Coordinates of C-alpha atoms in Angstrom, one line a residue:
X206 CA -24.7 -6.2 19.3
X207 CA -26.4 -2.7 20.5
X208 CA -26.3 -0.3 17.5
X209 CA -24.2 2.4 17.7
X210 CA -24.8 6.3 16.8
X211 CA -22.9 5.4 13.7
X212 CA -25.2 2.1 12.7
X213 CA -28.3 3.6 14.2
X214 CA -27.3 6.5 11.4
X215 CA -26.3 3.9 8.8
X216 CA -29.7 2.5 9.0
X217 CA -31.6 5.2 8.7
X218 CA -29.6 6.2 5.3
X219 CA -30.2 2.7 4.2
X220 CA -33.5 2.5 4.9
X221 CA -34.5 4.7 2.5
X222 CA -31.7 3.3 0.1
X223 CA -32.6 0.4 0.6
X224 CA -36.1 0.7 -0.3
X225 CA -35.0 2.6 -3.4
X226 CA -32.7 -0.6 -4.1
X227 CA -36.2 -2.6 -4.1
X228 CA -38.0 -0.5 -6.6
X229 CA -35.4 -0.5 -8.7
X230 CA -34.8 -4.1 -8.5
X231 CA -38.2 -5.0 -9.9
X232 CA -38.2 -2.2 -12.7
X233 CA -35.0 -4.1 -13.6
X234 CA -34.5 -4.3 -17.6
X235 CA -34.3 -8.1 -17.9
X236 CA -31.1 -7.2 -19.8
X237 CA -29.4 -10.7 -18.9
X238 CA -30.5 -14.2 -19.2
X239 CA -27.7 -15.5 -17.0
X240 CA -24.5 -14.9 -15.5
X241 CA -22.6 -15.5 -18.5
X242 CA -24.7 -13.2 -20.9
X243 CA -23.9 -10.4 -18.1
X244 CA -20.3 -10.9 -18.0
X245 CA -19.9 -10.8 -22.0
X246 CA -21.8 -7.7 -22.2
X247 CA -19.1 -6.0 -19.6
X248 CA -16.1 -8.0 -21.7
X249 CA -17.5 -6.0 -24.6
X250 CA -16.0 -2.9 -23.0
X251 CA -12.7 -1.1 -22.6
X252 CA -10.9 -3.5 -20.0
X253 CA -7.9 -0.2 -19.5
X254 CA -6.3 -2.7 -17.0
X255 CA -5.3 -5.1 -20.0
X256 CA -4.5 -2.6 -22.5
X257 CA -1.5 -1.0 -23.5
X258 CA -0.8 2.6 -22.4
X259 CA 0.0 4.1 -25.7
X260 CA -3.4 3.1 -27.2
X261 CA -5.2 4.5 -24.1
X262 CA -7.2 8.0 -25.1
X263 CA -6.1 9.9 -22.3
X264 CA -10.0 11.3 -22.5
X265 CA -11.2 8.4 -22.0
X266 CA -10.3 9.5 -18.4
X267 CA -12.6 11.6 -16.7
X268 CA -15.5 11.8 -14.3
X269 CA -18.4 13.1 -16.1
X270 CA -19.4 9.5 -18.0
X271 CA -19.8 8.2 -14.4
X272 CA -21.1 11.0 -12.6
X273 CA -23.8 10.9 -15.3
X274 CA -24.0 6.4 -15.0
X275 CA -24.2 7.3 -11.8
X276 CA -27.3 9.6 -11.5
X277 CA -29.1 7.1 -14.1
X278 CA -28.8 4.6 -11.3
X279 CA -30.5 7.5 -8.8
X280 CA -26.9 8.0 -7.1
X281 CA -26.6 5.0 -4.8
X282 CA -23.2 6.0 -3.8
X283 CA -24.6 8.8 -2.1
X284 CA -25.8 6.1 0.6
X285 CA -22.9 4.2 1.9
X286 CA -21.1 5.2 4.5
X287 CA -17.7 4.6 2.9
X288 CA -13.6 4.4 3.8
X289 CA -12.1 6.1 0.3
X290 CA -8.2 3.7 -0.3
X291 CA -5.4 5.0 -2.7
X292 CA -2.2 4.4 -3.1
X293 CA 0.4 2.2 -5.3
X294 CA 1.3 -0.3 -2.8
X295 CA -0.4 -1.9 0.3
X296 CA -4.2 -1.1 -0.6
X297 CA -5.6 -4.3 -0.4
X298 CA -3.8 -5.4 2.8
X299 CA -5.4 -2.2 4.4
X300 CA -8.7 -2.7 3.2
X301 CA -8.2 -6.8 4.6
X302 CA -7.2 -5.3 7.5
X303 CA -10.1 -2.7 7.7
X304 CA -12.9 -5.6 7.1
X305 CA -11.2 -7.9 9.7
X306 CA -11.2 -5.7 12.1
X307 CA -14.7 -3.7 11.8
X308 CA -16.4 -7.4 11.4
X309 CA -15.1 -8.5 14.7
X310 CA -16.9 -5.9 16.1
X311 CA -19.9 -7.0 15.0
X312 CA -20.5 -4.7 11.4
X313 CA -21.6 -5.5 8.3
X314 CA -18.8 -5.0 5.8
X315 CA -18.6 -4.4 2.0
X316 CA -15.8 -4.5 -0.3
X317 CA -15.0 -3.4 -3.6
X318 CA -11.5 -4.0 -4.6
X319 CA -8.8 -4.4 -7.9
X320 CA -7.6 -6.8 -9.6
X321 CA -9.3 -10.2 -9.4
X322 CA -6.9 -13.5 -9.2
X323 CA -9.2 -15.7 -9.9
X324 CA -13.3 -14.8 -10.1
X325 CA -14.6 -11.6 -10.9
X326 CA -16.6 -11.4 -8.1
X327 CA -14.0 -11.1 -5.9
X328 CA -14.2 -8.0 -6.3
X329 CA -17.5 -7.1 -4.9
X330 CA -17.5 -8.6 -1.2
X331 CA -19.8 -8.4 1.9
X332 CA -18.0 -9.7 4.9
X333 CA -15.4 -11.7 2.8
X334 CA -18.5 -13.3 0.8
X335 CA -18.5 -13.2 -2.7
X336 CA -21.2 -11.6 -4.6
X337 CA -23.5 -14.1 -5.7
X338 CA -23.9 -14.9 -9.9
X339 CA -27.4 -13.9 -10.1
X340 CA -26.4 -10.8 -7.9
X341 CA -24.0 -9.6 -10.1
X342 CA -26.3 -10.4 -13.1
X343 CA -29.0 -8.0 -11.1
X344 CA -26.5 -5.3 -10.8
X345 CA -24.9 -5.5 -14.5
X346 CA -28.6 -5.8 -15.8
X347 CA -29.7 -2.7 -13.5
X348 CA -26.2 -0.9 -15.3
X349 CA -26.8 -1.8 -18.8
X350 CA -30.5 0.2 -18.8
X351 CA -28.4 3.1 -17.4
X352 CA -26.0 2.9 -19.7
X353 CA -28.8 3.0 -22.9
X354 CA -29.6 6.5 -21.2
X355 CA -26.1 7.9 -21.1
X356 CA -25.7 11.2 -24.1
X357 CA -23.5 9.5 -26.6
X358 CA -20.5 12.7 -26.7
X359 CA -19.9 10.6 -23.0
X360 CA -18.7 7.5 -24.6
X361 CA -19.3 4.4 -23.6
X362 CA -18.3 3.6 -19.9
X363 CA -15.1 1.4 -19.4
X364 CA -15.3 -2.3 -17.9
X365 CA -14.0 -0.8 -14.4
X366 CA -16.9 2.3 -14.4
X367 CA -19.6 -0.1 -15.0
X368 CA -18.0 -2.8 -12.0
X369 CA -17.6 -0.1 -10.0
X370 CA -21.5 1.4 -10.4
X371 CA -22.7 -2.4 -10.0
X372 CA -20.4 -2.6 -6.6
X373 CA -22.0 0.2 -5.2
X374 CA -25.4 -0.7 -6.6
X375 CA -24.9 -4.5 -4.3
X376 CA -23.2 -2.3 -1.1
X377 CA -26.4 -0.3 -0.9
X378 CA -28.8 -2.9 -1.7
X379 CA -26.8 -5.3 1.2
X380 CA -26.9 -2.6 3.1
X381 CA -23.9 -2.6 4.3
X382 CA -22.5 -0.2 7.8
X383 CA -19.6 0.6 6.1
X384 CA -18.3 0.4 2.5
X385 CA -14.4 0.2 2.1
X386 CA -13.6 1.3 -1.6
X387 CA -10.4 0.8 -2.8
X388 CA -9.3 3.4 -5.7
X389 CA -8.2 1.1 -9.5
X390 CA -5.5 4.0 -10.7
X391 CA -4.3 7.1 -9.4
X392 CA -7.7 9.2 -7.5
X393 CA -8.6 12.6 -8.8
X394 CA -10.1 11.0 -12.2
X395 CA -10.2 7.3 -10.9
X396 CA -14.1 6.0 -11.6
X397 CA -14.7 5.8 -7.8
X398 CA -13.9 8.6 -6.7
X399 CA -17.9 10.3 -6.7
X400 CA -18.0 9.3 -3.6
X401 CA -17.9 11.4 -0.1
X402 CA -16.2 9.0 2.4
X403 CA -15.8 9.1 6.2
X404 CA -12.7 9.1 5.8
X405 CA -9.6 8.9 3.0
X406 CA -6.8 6.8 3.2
X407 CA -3.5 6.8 1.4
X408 CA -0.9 4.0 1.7
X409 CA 2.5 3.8 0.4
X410 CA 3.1 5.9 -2.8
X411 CA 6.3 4.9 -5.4
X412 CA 6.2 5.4 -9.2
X413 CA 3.9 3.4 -11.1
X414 CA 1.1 3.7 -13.9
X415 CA 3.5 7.4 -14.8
X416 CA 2.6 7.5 -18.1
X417 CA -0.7 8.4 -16.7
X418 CA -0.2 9.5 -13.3
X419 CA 2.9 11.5 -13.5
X420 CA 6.4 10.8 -13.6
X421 CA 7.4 12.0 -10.2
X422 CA 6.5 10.9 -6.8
X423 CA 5.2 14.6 -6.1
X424 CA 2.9 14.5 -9.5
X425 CA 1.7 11.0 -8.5
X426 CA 0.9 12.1 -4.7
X427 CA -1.1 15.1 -6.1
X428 CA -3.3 12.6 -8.4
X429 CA -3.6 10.1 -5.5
X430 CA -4.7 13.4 -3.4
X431 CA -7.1 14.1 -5.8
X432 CA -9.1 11.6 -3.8
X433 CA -9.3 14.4 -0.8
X434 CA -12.5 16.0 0.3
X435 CA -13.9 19.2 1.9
X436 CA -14.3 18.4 5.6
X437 CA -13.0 14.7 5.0
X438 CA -10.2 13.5 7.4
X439 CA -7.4 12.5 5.7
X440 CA -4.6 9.6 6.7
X441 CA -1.1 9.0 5.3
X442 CA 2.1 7.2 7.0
X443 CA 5.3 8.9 6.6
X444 CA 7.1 8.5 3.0
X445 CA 9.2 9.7 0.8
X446 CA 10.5 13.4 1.2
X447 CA 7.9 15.5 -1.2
X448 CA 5.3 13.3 -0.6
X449 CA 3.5 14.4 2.7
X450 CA 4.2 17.8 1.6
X451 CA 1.9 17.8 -1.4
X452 CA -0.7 15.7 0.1
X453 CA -0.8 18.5 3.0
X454 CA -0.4 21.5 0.5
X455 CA -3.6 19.1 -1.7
X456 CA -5.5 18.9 1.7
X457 CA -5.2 22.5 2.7
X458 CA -6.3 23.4 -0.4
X459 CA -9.1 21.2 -0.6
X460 CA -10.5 21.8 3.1
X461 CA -9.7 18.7 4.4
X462 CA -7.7 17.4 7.9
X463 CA -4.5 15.0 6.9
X464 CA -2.8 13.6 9.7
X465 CA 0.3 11.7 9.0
X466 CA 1.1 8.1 11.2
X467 CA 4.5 8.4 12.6
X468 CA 4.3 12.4 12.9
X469 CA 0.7 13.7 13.8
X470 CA -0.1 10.6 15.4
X471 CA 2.1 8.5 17.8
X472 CA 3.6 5.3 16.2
X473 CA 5.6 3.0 16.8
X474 CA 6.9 -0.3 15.6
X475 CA 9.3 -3.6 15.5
X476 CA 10.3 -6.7 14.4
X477 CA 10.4 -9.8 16.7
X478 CA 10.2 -13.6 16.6
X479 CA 8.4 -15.5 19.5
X480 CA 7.2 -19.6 19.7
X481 CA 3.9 -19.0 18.7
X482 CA 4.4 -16.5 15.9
X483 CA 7.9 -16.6 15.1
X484 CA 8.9 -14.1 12.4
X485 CA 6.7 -10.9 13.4
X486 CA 6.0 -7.7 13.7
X487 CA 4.5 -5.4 16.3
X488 CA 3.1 -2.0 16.2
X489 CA 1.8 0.5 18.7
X490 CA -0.4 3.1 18.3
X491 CA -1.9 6.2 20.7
X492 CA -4.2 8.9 20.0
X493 CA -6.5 11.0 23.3
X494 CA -9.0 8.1 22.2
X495 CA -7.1 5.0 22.1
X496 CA -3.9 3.0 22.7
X497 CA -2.8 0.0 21.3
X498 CA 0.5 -1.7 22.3
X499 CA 2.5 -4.4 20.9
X500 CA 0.0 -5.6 18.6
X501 CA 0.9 -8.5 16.1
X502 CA 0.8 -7.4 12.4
X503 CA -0.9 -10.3 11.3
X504 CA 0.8 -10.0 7.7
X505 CA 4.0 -10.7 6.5
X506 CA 6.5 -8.0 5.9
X507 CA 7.9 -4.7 7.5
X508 CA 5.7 -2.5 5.0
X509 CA 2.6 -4.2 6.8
X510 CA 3.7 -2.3 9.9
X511 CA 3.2 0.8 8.2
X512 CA -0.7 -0.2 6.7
X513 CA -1.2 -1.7 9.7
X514 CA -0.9 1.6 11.7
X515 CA -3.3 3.2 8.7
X516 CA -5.9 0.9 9.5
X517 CA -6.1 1.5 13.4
X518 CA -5.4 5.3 12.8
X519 CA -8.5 4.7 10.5
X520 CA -10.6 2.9 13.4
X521 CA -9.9 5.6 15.7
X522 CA -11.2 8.3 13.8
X523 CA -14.4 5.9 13.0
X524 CA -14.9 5.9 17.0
X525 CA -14.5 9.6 17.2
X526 CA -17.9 9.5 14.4
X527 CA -19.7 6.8 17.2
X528 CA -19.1 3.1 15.5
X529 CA -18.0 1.1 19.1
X530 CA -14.7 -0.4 18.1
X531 CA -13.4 -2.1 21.6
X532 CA -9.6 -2.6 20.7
X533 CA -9.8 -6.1 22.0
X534 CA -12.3 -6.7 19.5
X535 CA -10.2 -4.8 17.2
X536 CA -6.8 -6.9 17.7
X537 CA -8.9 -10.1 17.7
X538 CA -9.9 -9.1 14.4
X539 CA -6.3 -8.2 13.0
X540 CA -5.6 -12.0 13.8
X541 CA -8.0 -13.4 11.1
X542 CA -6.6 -11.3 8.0
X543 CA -6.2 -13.0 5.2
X544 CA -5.0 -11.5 1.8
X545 CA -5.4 -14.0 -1.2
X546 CA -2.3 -13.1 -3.6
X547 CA 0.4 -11.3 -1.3
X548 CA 2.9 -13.6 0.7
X549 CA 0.7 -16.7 -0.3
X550 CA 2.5 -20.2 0.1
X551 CA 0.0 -22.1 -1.6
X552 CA 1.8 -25.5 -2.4
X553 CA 3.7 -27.6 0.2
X554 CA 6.5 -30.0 -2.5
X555 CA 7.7 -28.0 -3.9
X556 CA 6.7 -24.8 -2.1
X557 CA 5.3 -22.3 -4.4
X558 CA 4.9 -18.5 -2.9
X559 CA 2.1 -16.3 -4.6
X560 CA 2.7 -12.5 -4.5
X561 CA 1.2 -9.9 -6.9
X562 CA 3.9 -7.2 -6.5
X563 CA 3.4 -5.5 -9.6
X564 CA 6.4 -2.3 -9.2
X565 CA 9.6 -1.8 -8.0
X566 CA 9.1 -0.8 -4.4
X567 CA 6.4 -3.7 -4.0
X568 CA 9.4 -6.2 -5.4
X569 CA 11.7 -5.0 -3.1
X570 CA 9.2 -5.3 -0.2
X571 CA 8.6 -8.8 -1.0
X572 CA 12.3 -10.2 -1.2
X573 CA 12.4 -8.7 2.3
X574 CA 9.6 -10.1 3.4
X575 CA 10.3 -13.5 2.0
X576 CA 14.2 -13.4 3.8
X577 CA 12.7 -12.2 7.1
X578 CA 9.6 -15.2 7.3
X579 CA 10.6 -18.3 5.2
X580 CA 13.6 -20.1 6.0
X581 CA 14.8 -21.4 2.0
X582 CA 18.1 -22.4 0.7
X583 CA 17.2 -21.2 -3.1
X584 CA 14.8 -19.2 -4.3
X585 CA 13.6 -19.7 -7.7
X586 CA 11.2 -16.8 -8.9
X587 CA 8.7 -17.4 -12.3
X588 CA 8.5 -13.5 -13.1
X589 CA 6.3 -11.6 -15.8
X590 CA 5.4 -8.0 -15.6
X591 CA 3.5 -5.7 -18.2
X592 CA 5.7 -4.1 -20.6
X593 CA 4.7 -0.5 -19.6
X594 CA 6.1 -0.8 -15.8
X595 CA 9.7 0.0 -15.1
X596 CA 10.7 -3.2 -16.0
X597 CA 14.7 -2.3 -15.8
X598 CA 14.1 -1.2 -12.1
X599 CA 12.0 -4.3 -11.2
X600 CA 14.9 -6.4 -13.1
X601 CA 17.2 -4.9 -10.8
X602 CA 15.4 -5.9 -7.7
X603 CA 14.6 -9.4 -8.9
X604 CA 18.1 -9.6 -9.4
X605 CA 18.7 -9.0 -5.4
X606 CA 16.7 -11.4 -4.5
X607 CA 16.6 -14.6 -6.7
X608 CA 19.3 -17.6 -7.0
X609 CA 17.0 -18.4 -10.5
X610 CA 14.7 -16.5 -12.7
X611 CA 12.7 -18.1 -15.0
X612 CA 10.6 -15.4 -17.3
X613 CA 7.2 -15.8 -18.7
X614 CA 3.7 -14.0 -19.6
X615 CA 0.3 -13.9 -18.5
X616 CA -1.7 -15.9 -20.9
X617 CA -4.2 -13.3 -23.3
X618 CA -2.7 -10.1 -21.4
X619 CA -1.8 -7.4 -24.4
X620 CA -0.1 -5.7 -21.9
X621 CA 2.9 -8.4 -20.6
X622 CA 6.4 -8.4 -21.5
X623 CA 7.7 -10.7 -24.0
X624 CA 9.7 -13.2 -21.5
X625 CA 12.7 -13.4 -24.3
X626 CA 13.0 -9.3 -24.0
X627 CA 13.0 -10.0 -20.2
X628 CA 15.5 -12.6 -20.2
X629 CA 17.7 -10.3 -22.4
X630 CA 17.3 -7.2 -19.9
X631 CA 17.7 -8.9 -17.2
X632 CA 21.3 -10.8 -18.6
X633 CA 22.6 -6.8 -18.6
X634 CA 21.9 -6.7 -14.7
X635 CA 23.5 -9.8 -13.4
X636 CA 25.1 -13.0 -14.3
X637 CA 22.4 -15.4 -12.2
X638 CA 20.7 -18.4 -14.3
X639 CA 17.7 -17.6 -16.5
X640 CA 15.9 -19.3 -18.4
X641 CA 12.5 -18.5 -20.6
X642 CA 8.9 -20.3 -20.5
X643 CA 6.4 -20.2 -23.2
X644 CA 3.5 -20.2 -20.6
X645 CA 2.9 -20.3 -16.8
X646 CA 2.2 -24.1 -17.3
X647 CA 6.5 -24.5 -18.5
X648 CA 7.6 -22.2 -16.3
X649 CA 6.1 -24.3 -13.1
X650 CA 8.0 -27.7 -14.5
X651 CA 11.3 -25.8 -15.1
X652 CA 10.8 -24.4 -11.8
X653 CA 9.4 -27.8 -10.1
X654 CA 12.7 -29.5 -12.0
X655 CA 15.0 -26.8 -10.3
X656 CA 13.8 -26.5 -7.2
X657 CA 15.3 -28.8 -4.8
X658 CA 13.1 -29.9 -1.4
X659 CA 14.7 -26.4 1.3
X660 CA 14.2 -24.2 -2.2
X661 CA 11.5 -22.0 -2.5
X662 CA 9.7 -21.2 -5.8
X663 CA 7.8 -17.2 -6.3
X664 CA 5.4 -16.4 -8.8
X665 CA 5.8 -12.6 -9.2
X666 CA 5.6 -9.4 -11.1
X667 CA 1.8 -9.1 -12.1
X668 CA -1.3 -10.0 -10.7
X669 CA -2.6 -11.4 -13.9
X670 CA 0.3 -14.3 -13.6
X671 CA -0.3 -14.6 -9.9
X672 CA -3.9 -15.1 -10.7
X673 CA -3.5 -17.7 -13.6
X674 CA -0.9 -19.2 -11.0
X675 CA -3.6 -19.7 -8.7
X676 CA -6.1 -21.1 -11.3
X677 CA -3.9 -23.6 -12.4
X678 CA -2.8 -24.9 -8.9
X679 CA -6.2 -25.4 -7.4
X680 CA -6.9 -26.8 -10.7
X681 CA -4.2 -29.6 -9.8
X682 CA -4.9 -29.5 -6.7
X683 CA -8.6 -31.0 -7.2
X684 CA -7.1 -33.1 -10.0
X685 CA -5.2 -34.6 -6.9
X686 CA -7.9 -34.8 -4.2
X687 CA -6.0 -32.1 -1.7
X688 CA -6.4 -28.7 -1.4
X689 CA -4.5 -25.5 -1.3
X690 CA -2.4 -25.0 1.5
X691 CA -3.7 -21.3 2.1
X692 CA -7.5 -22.6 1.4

């Protein structure tokens, strides 16, 4: 395709990047032998998404150790040309959505996103590729000699900074046109946020991770905001009252532009079934530059709607900067999203529905979901969640939903419930069956005993379970010579 003002801009930054990225490559410490060596080393470090928050130094939360890791590494995140995510729910189906659509169009996309399900690398993407092993070994080698050079009063870097300098380290090296980072926790102090995007994003916002975020949706909106900066645009959907009014009052203060979908910018949406969709919804979106009408969400889910509208509000401010986004190139691209984890029907007899939804509000979004889009007489849920969520809330929800609850835990997670103490909560909030698994591995024969041929069975309530779900199905599923059905 012709390049763009944007690209044409993109590679001249990268040029110079990427010639940086070559040096640097060859002056490489050969820290690594292998992929395995590199991936011990980083398992050597504080992993804060599998720990406990009352053993968490709340200094071990700041941005000065990878301010520092990063201008060891000669500050490659100063050379992408990046789209800044945060939020509690609905930041992985935006940035899908984002790389869909921005590939159709003919650009070079990277990734880096949180939690994996499966592989590691899944968290460092270019256009839906994996980064290679002996990438990743290059890029946690290339980390580990900056980390020798980091003053010891900084502490050593946590698993997440050092993933999070290597995934920019690849994105520059790949030179990619455009980097889409999705924040791990919160913003203001999360390990990404040294970087000066095009533009910042934040999807839906509910209470999660409060004991260090906050424990009000205002305190949480003013961390996520944290994310804001000078000159920036900023873009929200409409939430919950307090919400928009901090992120505005954080913006203003900041010097940045938020616009809010569904207020500053015209948006509309709704919920149809047609022959060759069926359950679906639409969304339409203007701005002076652009407008799309009636376009298919292409995931599951009224929520989507709402990320849905982020990502083309998103677009259109990315034309407004010169990167040619034709909207029939746009909503071509919308069709091929694909989000490993959420709304996943992975196994046909019985069916068994993957979903990471980790909170409250993301439970209640997926009951809906699944009642709008799969037809099921009873639905059987495997649940496990980490002990510092609000696990009383999310019991409450479950409760909406499922006919049968069987409770479990994420194999080697410190952080996950104990399935009994589940099971006992959960009795105080209704009188439906439940029963408790030792592992994932009982829980899916109680569940494949239960579940008659119309029921439908949903592993739920963490992404760790969902991701040890996922590794134990394909595991059967090569054991039997067939494949996934979402593969």
């Amino acid at each position: 395709m012709a390049k763009t003002a944007a690209a044409a801009t993109k590679s001249s930054k990268t040029g110079s990047s990427s010639g940086k990225s070559t040096k640097a490559k060859a002056d490489r410490p050969n820290a690594f032998a292998n992929y395995q060596a590199a991936t011990k080393w980083l398992a050597e470090h504080a992993d804060l998404e599998r720990v406990r928050a009352s053993r968490v130094d709340p200094g071990v939360f700041t941005l000065d150790r990878m301010t520092a890791l990063m201008k060891h590494l000669g500050n490659p995140e100063q050379d992408l040309r990046a789209i800044h995510v945060a939020g509690t729910n609905g930041k992985g189906s935006t940035v899908a959505m984002l790389s869909s659509c921005l590939q159709a169009c003919g650009y070079t996309v990277g990734a880096y996103t949180s939690p994996h399900l499966v592989d590691l690398r899944e968290r460092i993407q270019v256009n839906d590729q994996l980064i290679s092993h002996q990438s990743m070994t290059a890029a946690l080698s290339e980390v580990a000699g900056a980390v020798e050079k980091l003053p010891k009063k900084l502490g050593p870097p946590t698993y997440f900074e050092i993933l999070t300098a290597a995934g920019f380290l690849y994105l520059v090296e790949q030179a990619v046109d455009v980097a889409l980072i999705e924040v791990g926790m919160g913003g203001r102090l999360d390990s990404t946020n040294v970087i000066t995007p095009e533009v910042s994003v934040i999807t839906g916002l509910s209470l999660d991770h409060t004991q260090y975020l906050g424990h009000t949706l205002p305190e949480i909106a003013r961390e996520k905001a944290g994310i804001f900066k000078p000159g920036v645009p900023a873009i929200t959907f409409e939430q919950e009252p307090g919400i928009v009014d901090v992120l505005r009052e954080c913006a203003e203060t900041i010097g940045a532009t938020l616009e809010v979908v569904g207020k500053d910018i015209d948006f509309s949406y709704r919920f149809e079934s047609s022959p060759q969709l069926g359950p679906h919804t639409r969304v339409g979106l203007s701005t002076p530059r652009v407008s799309y009408e009636h376009v298919p969400v292409p995931l599951p889910g009224e929520h989507q709607a709402f990320n849905c509208g982020l990502v083309l509000a998103v677009l259109d401010k990315l034309a407004g900067m010169g990167f040619d986004l034709p909207e029939s190139k746009v909503t071509s691209g919308l069709e091929t999203t694909r989000v490993p984890g959420r709304m996943e029907l992975v196994w046909k007899d019985p069916r068994i529905l993957l979903d990471g939804a980790h909170n409250p509000a993301a439970i209640s979004g997926l009951i809906r979901s699944i009642g709008a889009h799969i037809p099921y007489d009873s639905l059987v849920m495997i649940f496990g969640c980490a002990a510092d969520k609000d696990v009383d809330e999310m019991l409450r929800r479950v409760a909406l939903g499922a006919d049968k609850v069987i409770f479990t835990r994420a194999k080697g997670n410190p952080r996950a419930s104990d399935p009994a103490e589940l099971a006992r909560r959960f009795s105080e909030e209704s009188s439906k069956m439940a029963q408790v698994a030792a592992s994932l591995d009982d829980a899916l024969s109680i569940a494949g005993r239960a579940a008659g041929r119309d029921d439908l069975i949903c592993i739920t309530g963490s992404f760790y379970l969902v991701g040890e779900a996922k590794k134990a199905l394909i595991s059967r599923a090569e054991k039997m010579g067939v494949s996934l059905l979402s593969s």
